[in-house]
Amino acid sequence: MNFYILTLFPDMVMQGLHTSMIGRAVDRGYLSIEAVDIRNYSEDKHFRVDDYPYGGGAGMVMQAAPVCRAYHALKDRIGKEHLRVIYMTPQGRTLSQKIVQELAKEEDLVFLCGHYEGIDERALEMIATDFLSIGDYVLTGGELPAMVTIDAVSRLVPGVLNNDASAEFESFHDNLLEYPQYTRPEEYMGKRVPEILLSGHHANIEKWRRQQAILRTLKYRPDLLKEANLTEKEREFLEKAKGK
Ligand code: ADE
């Protein structure tokens, strides 16, 4: 999977994404990440890429020309006819695991990060294929949202996680939150690990984990439960838990 980020702050994204699991996946060749500095495509002698908004108003707007030039240079270089170009904006669809799964099917993804009051609408009309938000709050730019999205998509790329199975079974798979996890020691500050996890009885452990996932989802995200794939027995368990 290849990620390209059109940005005014290439160091921010490259530094942020070259650590931990994602950095390791890049080193091992499962992912490639490249930041393109939009400022390099300014034709202004001071490398300016923004200007005042027509019609007045606060702040500055990123100009269409440097953004479009940066995109077309990238497109020509990688030689693909159609590229998915995701503009990160609070006005977009809200990112979800479902969207992450859909994006993970692509071979190349281009992220366009705006700053100031945004990007000239004409550039967006010409190059953006998707508009994506990471939540109902406003950040200073699209870099952090692009990094969040890249992180979430990357962990679905085969080979990126050490253990391929774990991507499937984590929170939001099946619309249930994750069950609680414990590691050594068996007792910490007087709090013991649930006995069942020490029993070695795999079927009972699996059942307990599903029940814990259901209880957590009921407590913190009951909205997810209507889409959850529960067995008849698990539905009964849920109804009992609701009554408590
Ligand atoms: N740019 C600024 N805020 C944002 C958000 N919440 N999501 C995506 N892009 C953004």
Short mmCIF file of C-alpha atoms and ligand atoms in Angstrom, two decimals:
data_model
loop_
_atom_site.label_atom_id
_atom_site.label_comp_id
_atom_site.label_asym_id
_atom_site.label_seq_id
_atom_site.Cartn_x
_atom_site.Cartn_y
_atom_site.Cartn_z
CA MET A 1 0.00 0.00 0.00
CA ASN A 2 1.40 3.40 -0.98
CA PHE A 3 0.43 6.60 0.82
CA TYR A 4 1.15 10.07 -0.58
CA ILE A 5 0.49 13.17 1.49
CA LEU A 6 0.20 16.59 -0.10
CA THR A 7 1.04 18.98 2.72
CA LEU A 8 2.74 22.22 3.78
CA PHE A 9 4.31 20.33 6.72
CA PRO A 10 6.07 17.25 5.31
CA ASP A 11 8.32 16.84 8.38
CA MET A 12 5.33 16.58 10.66
CA VAL A 13 3.82 13.62 8.83
CA MET A 14 7.09 11.87 8.06
CA GLN A 15 8.31 12.10 11.65
CA GLY A 16 4.97 11.03 13.03
CA LEU A 17 4.62 8.03 10.75
CA HIS A 18 8.17 6.71 10.87
CA THR A 19 8.00 5.39 14.41
CA SER A 20 6.53 2.28 16.00
CA MET A 21 4.57 -0.29 13.99
CA ILE A 22 4.03 1.89 10.93
CA GLY A 23 7.73 2.82 10.73
CA ARG A 24 8.66 -0.84 10.96
CA ALA A 25 6.17 -1.76 8.23
CA VAL A 26 7.75 0.88 5.97
CA ASP A 27 11.24 -0.49 6.69
CA ARG A 28 10.04 -3.99 5.86
CA GLY A 29 8.45 -2.88 2.60
CA TYR A 30 4.78 -3.50 3.44
CA LEU A 31 3.98 0.22 3.13
CA SER A 32 5.46 3.28 1.50
CA ILE A 33 4.80 6.79 2.75
CA GLU A 34 5.81 9.90 0.87
CA ALA A 35 5.11 13.52 1.74
CA VAL A 36 4.94 16.04 -1.09
CA ASP A 37 5.66 19.63 -0.06
CA ILE A 38 3.04 21.81 -1.75
CA ARG A 39 5.28 24.83 -1.20
CA ASN A 40 7.72 23.42 -3.77
CA TYR A 41 5.02 24.00 -6.38
CA SER A 42 4.55 27.70 -5.64
CA GLU A 43 5.54 30.02 -8.47
CA ASP A 44 5.86 32.98 -6.10
CA LYS A 45 9.38 34.23 -5.44
CA HIS A 46 8.73 33.99 -1.69
CA PHE A 47 7.17 30.51 -2.07
CA ARG A 48 3.79 31.77 -0.90
CA VAL A 49 0.89 29.36 -1.34
CA ASP A 50 -1.95 31.32 0.30
CA ASP A 51 -3.84 34.54 -0.30
CA TYR A 52 -6.77 36.58 1.04
CA PRO A 53 -10.27 35.18 0.54
CA TYR A 54 -12.40 36.79 -2.19
CA GLY A 55 -15.39 38.45 -0.56
CA GLY A 56 -13.45 39.17 2.61
CA GLY A 57 -13.38 37.33 5.90
CA ALA A 58 -10.82 36.13 8.38
CA GLY A 59 -7.70 34.14 7.54
CA MET A 60 -6.04 33.03 4.36
CA VAL A 61 -6.92 30.45 1.73
CA MET A 62 -4.53 28.02 0.04
CA GLN A 63 -4.34 28.79 -3.66
CA ALA A 64 -5.53 26.31 -6.27
CA ALA A 65 -2.46 26.40 -8.53
CA PRO A 66 0.28 25.05 -6.19
CA VAL A 67 -2.06 22.33 -4.91
CA CYS A 68 -3.03 21.22 -8.43
CA ARG A 69 0.56 21.36 -9.68
CA ALA A 70 1.75 19.25 -6.74
CA TYR A 71 -0.97 16.69 -7.46
CA HIS A 72 -0.37 16.50 -11.21
CA ALA A 73 3.40 16.14 -10.76
CA LEU A 74 2.76 13.23 -8.38
CA LYS A 75 0.20 11.63 -10.69
CA ASP A 76 2.52 11.86 -13.70
CA ARG A 77 5.37 10.40 -11.67
CA ILE A 78 3.48 7.38 -10.41
CA GLY A 79 1.77 6.94 -13.76
CA LYS A 80 -1.73 6.02 -12.58
CA GLU A 81 -4.77 7.18 -14.54
CA HIS A 82 -7.16 7.30 -11.57
CA LEU A 83 -6.05 8.10 -8.03
CA ARG A 84 -8.14 8.38 -4.92
CA VAL A 85 -7.47 11.83 -3.44
CA ILE A 86 -8.80 12.29 0.07
CA TYR A 87 -9.25 15.84 1.29
CA MET A 88 -9.18 15.89 5.09
CA THR A 89 -11.87 18.29 6.31
CA PRO A 90 -14.40 18.54 9.15
CA GLN A 91 -17.02 18.77 6.38
CA GLY A 92 -16.33 15.23 5.14
CA ARG A 93 -17.81 11.81 5.95
CA THR A 94 -16.81 10.79 9.46
CA LEU A 95 -14.10 8.13 9.47
CA SER A 96 -15.24 4.71 10.71
CA GLN A 97 -13.79 1.20 10.67
CA LYS A 98 -16.06 0.48 7.69
CA ILE A 99 -14.49 3.33 5.69
CA VAL A 100 -11.04 2.19 6.86
CA GLN A 101 -11.76 -1.29 5.46
CA GLU A 102 -12.90 0.20 2.17
CA LEU A 103 -9.75 2.36 1.88
CA ALA A 104 -7.51 -0.60 2.70
CA LYS A 105 -8.53 -2.20 -0.62
CA GLU A 106 -6.75 0.52 -2.62
CA GLU A 107 -3.16 0.22 -3.81
CA ASP A 108 -2.47 3.97 -3.63
CA LEU A 109 -4.05 6.70 -1.52
CA VAL A 110 -3.34 10.41 -1.79
CA PHE A 111 -4.15 12.64 1.19
CA LEU A 112 -4.60 16.35 0.70
CA CYS A 113 -4.05 18.41 3.85
CA GLY A 114 -5.39 21.94 4.07
CA HIS A 115 -4.36 24.75 6.39
CA TYR A 116 -5.55 28.22 7.30
CA GLU A 117 -9.17 28.66 6.19
CA GLY A 118 -8.93 25.80 3.70
CA ILE A 119 -8.17 25.31 0.01
CA ASP A 120 -9.60 27.20 -2.98
CA GLU A 121 -12.76 25.30 -3.92
CA ARG A 122 -11.70 25.01 -7.57
CA ALA A 123 -8.72 22.81 -6.66
CA LEU A 124 -11.00 20.55 -4.62
CA GLU A 125 -13.47 20.30 -7.50
CA MET A 126 -10.68 19.33 -9.84
CA ILE A 127 -8.72 16.78 -7.80
CA ALA A 128 -10.50 15.59 -4.63
CA THR A 129 -12.40 12.30 -4.88
CA ASP A 130 -13.24 11.92 -1.15
CA PHE A 131 -13.89 14.27 1.76
CA LEU A 132 -13.06 12.76 5.13
CA SER A 133 -13.39 14.03 8.71
CA ILE A 134 -12.03 12.38 11.85
CA GLY A 135 -14.73 13.85 14.07
CA ASP A 136 -16.85 16.86 14.89
CA TYR A 137 -14.11 19.22 16.03
CA VAL A 138 -11.82 21.57 14.15
CA LEU A 139 -8.04 21.08 14.03
CA THR A 140 -5.47 23.52 12.67
CA GLY A 141 -4.77 21.39 9.61
CA GLY A 142 -5.35 18.10 7.86
CA GLU A 143 -2.02 16.46 8.78
CA LEU A 144 -3.13 14.83 12.04
CA PRO A 145 -6.37 13.55 10.45
CA ALA A 146 -4.35 12.12 7.52
CA MET A 147 -1.99 10.43 9.99
CA VAL A 148 -4.91 8.97 11.94
CA THR A 149 -6.42 7.59 8.75
CA ILE A 150 -3.10 6.19 7.49
CA ASP A 151 -2.50 4.47 10.83
CA ALA A 152 -5.96 2.87 10.83
CA VAL A 153 -5.69 1.72 7.19
CA SER A 154 -2.11 0.45 7.59
CA ARG A 155 -2.94 -1.99 10.34
CA LEU A 156 -5.29 -3.79 7.92
CA VAL A 157 -2.53 -4.23 5.33
CA PRO A 158 -1.28 -7.85 5.52
CA GLY A 159 2.10 -8.07 7.26
CA VAL A 160 1.87 -4.73 9.09
CA LEU A 161 0.75 -6.18 12.42
CA ASN A 162 2.94 -8.93 13.83
CA ASN A 163 -0.13 -11.01 14.25
CA ASP A 164 -2.57 -10.85 11.33
CA ALA A 165 -5.34 -12.35 13.44
CA SER A 166 -5.42 -9.44 15.85
CA ALA A 167 -6.63 -6.88 13.29
CA GLU A 168 -9.83 -8.86 12.90
CA PHE A 169 -10.65 -9.39 16.52
CA GLU A 170 -10.23 -5.95 17.97
CA SER A 171 -12.75 -3.31 18.90
CA PHE A 172 -15.45 -2.72 16.31
CA HIS A 173 -15.01 -6.05 14.66
CA ASP A 174 -18.52 -7.46 14.85
CA ASN A 175 -19.66 -4.13 16.36
CA LEU A 176 -18.50 -5.12 19.84
CA LEU A 177 -15.90 -3.36 21.96
CA GLU A 178 -12.86 -5.35 22.97
CA TYR A 179 -12.85 -7.58 26.05
CA PRO A 180 -10.44 -6.65 28.91
CA GLN A 181 -6.85 -7.88 28.71
CA TYR A 182 -4.48 -8.88 31.52
CA THR A 183 -0.83 -9.84 31.71
CA ARG A 184 1.58 -10.83 34.52
CA PRO A 185 1.60 -10.66 37.51
CA GLU A 186 -1.50 -12.61 38.60
CA GLU A 187 -2.05 -10.12 41.41
CA TYR A 188 -1.34 -6.39 41.30
CA MET A 189 -2.13 -4.08 44.25
CA GLY A 190 -4.52 -6.68 45.61
CA LYS A 191 -6.40 -7.00 42.30
CA ARG A 192 -6.39 -10.50 40.83
CA VAL A 193 -6.63 -11.54 37.21
CA PRO A 194 -10.06 -13.19 36.63
CA GLU A 195 -9.65 -16.89 37.53
CA ILE A 196 -11.15 -18.11 34.27
CA LEU A 197 -8.16 -16.74 32.34
CA LEU A 198 -5.84 -18.95 34.39
CA SER A 199 -7.98 -22.06 33.90
CA GLY A 200 -6.57 -23.12 30.52
CA HIS A 201 -10.12 -23.97 29.41
CA HIS A 202 -10.20 -22.33 25.99
CA ALA A 203 -13.90 -22.70 25.25
CA ASN A 204 -14.88 -21.15 28.59
CA ILE A 205 -12.35 -18.36 28.13
CA GLU A 206 -13.76 -17.59 24.68
CA LYS A 207 -17.31 -17.51 26.09
CA TRP A 208 -16.25 -15.24 28.97
CA ARG A 209 -14.47 -12.86 26.57
CA ARG A 210 -17.54 -12.57 24.34
CA GLN A 211 -19.68 -11.86 27.40
CA GLN A 212 -17.25 -9.20 28.62
CA ALA A 213 -17.28 -7.62 25.16
CA ILE A 214 -21.09 -7.54 25.23
CA LEU A 215 -21.13 -6.00 28.74
CA ARG A 216 -18.63 -3.32 27.76
CA THR A 217 -20.50 -2.45 24.62
CA LEU A 218 -23.74 -2.24 26.62
CA LYS A 219 -22.07 0.11 29.11
CA TYR A 220 -20.07 2.39 26.79
CA ARG A 221 -21.50 2.07 23.27
CA PRO A 222 -25.02 0.61 23.43
CA ASP A 223 -25.68 2.15 20.00
CA LEU A 224 -23.40 -0.53 18.46
CA LEU A 225 -25.39 -3.47 19.80
CA LYS A 226 -28.17 -3.35 17.25
CA GLU A 227 -25.63 -4.17 14.50
CA ALA A 228 -23.76 -6.79 16.56
CA ASN A 229 -23.75 -10.39 15.40
CA LEU A 230 -24.89 -12.27 18.52
CA THR A 231 -25.93 -15.88 18.95
CA GLU A 232 -29.29 -16.75 20.49
CA LYS A 233 -27.54 -17.48 23.82
CA GLU A 234 -25.65 -14.18 23.68
CA ARG A 235 -28.89 -12.29 23.02
CA GLU A 236 -30.37 -13.91 26.15
CA PHE A 237 -27.24 -12.92 28.10
CA LEU A 238 -27.58 -9.35 26.84
CA GLU A 239 -31.27 -9.11 27.78
CA LYS A 240 -30.45 -10.38 31.29
CA ALA A 241 -27.60 -7.87 31.63
CA LYS A 242 -29.93 -5.04 30.57
CA GLY A 243 -32.33 -6.00 33.33
CA LYS A 244 -29.66 -5.68 36.01
N1 ADE B 1 -9.10 19.45 9.38
C1 ADE B 1 -9.38 20.20 10.47
N2 ADE B 1 -10.15 19.55 11.33
C2 ADE B 1 -10.39 18.32 10.79
C3 ADE B 1 -11.12 17.18 11.19
N3 ADE B 1 -11.82 17.16 12.33
N4 ADE B 1 -11.14 16.11 10.38
C4 ADE B 1 -10.47 16.13 9.20
N5 ADE B 1 -9.76 17.18 8.77
C5 ADE B 1 -9.72 18.26 9.54
#
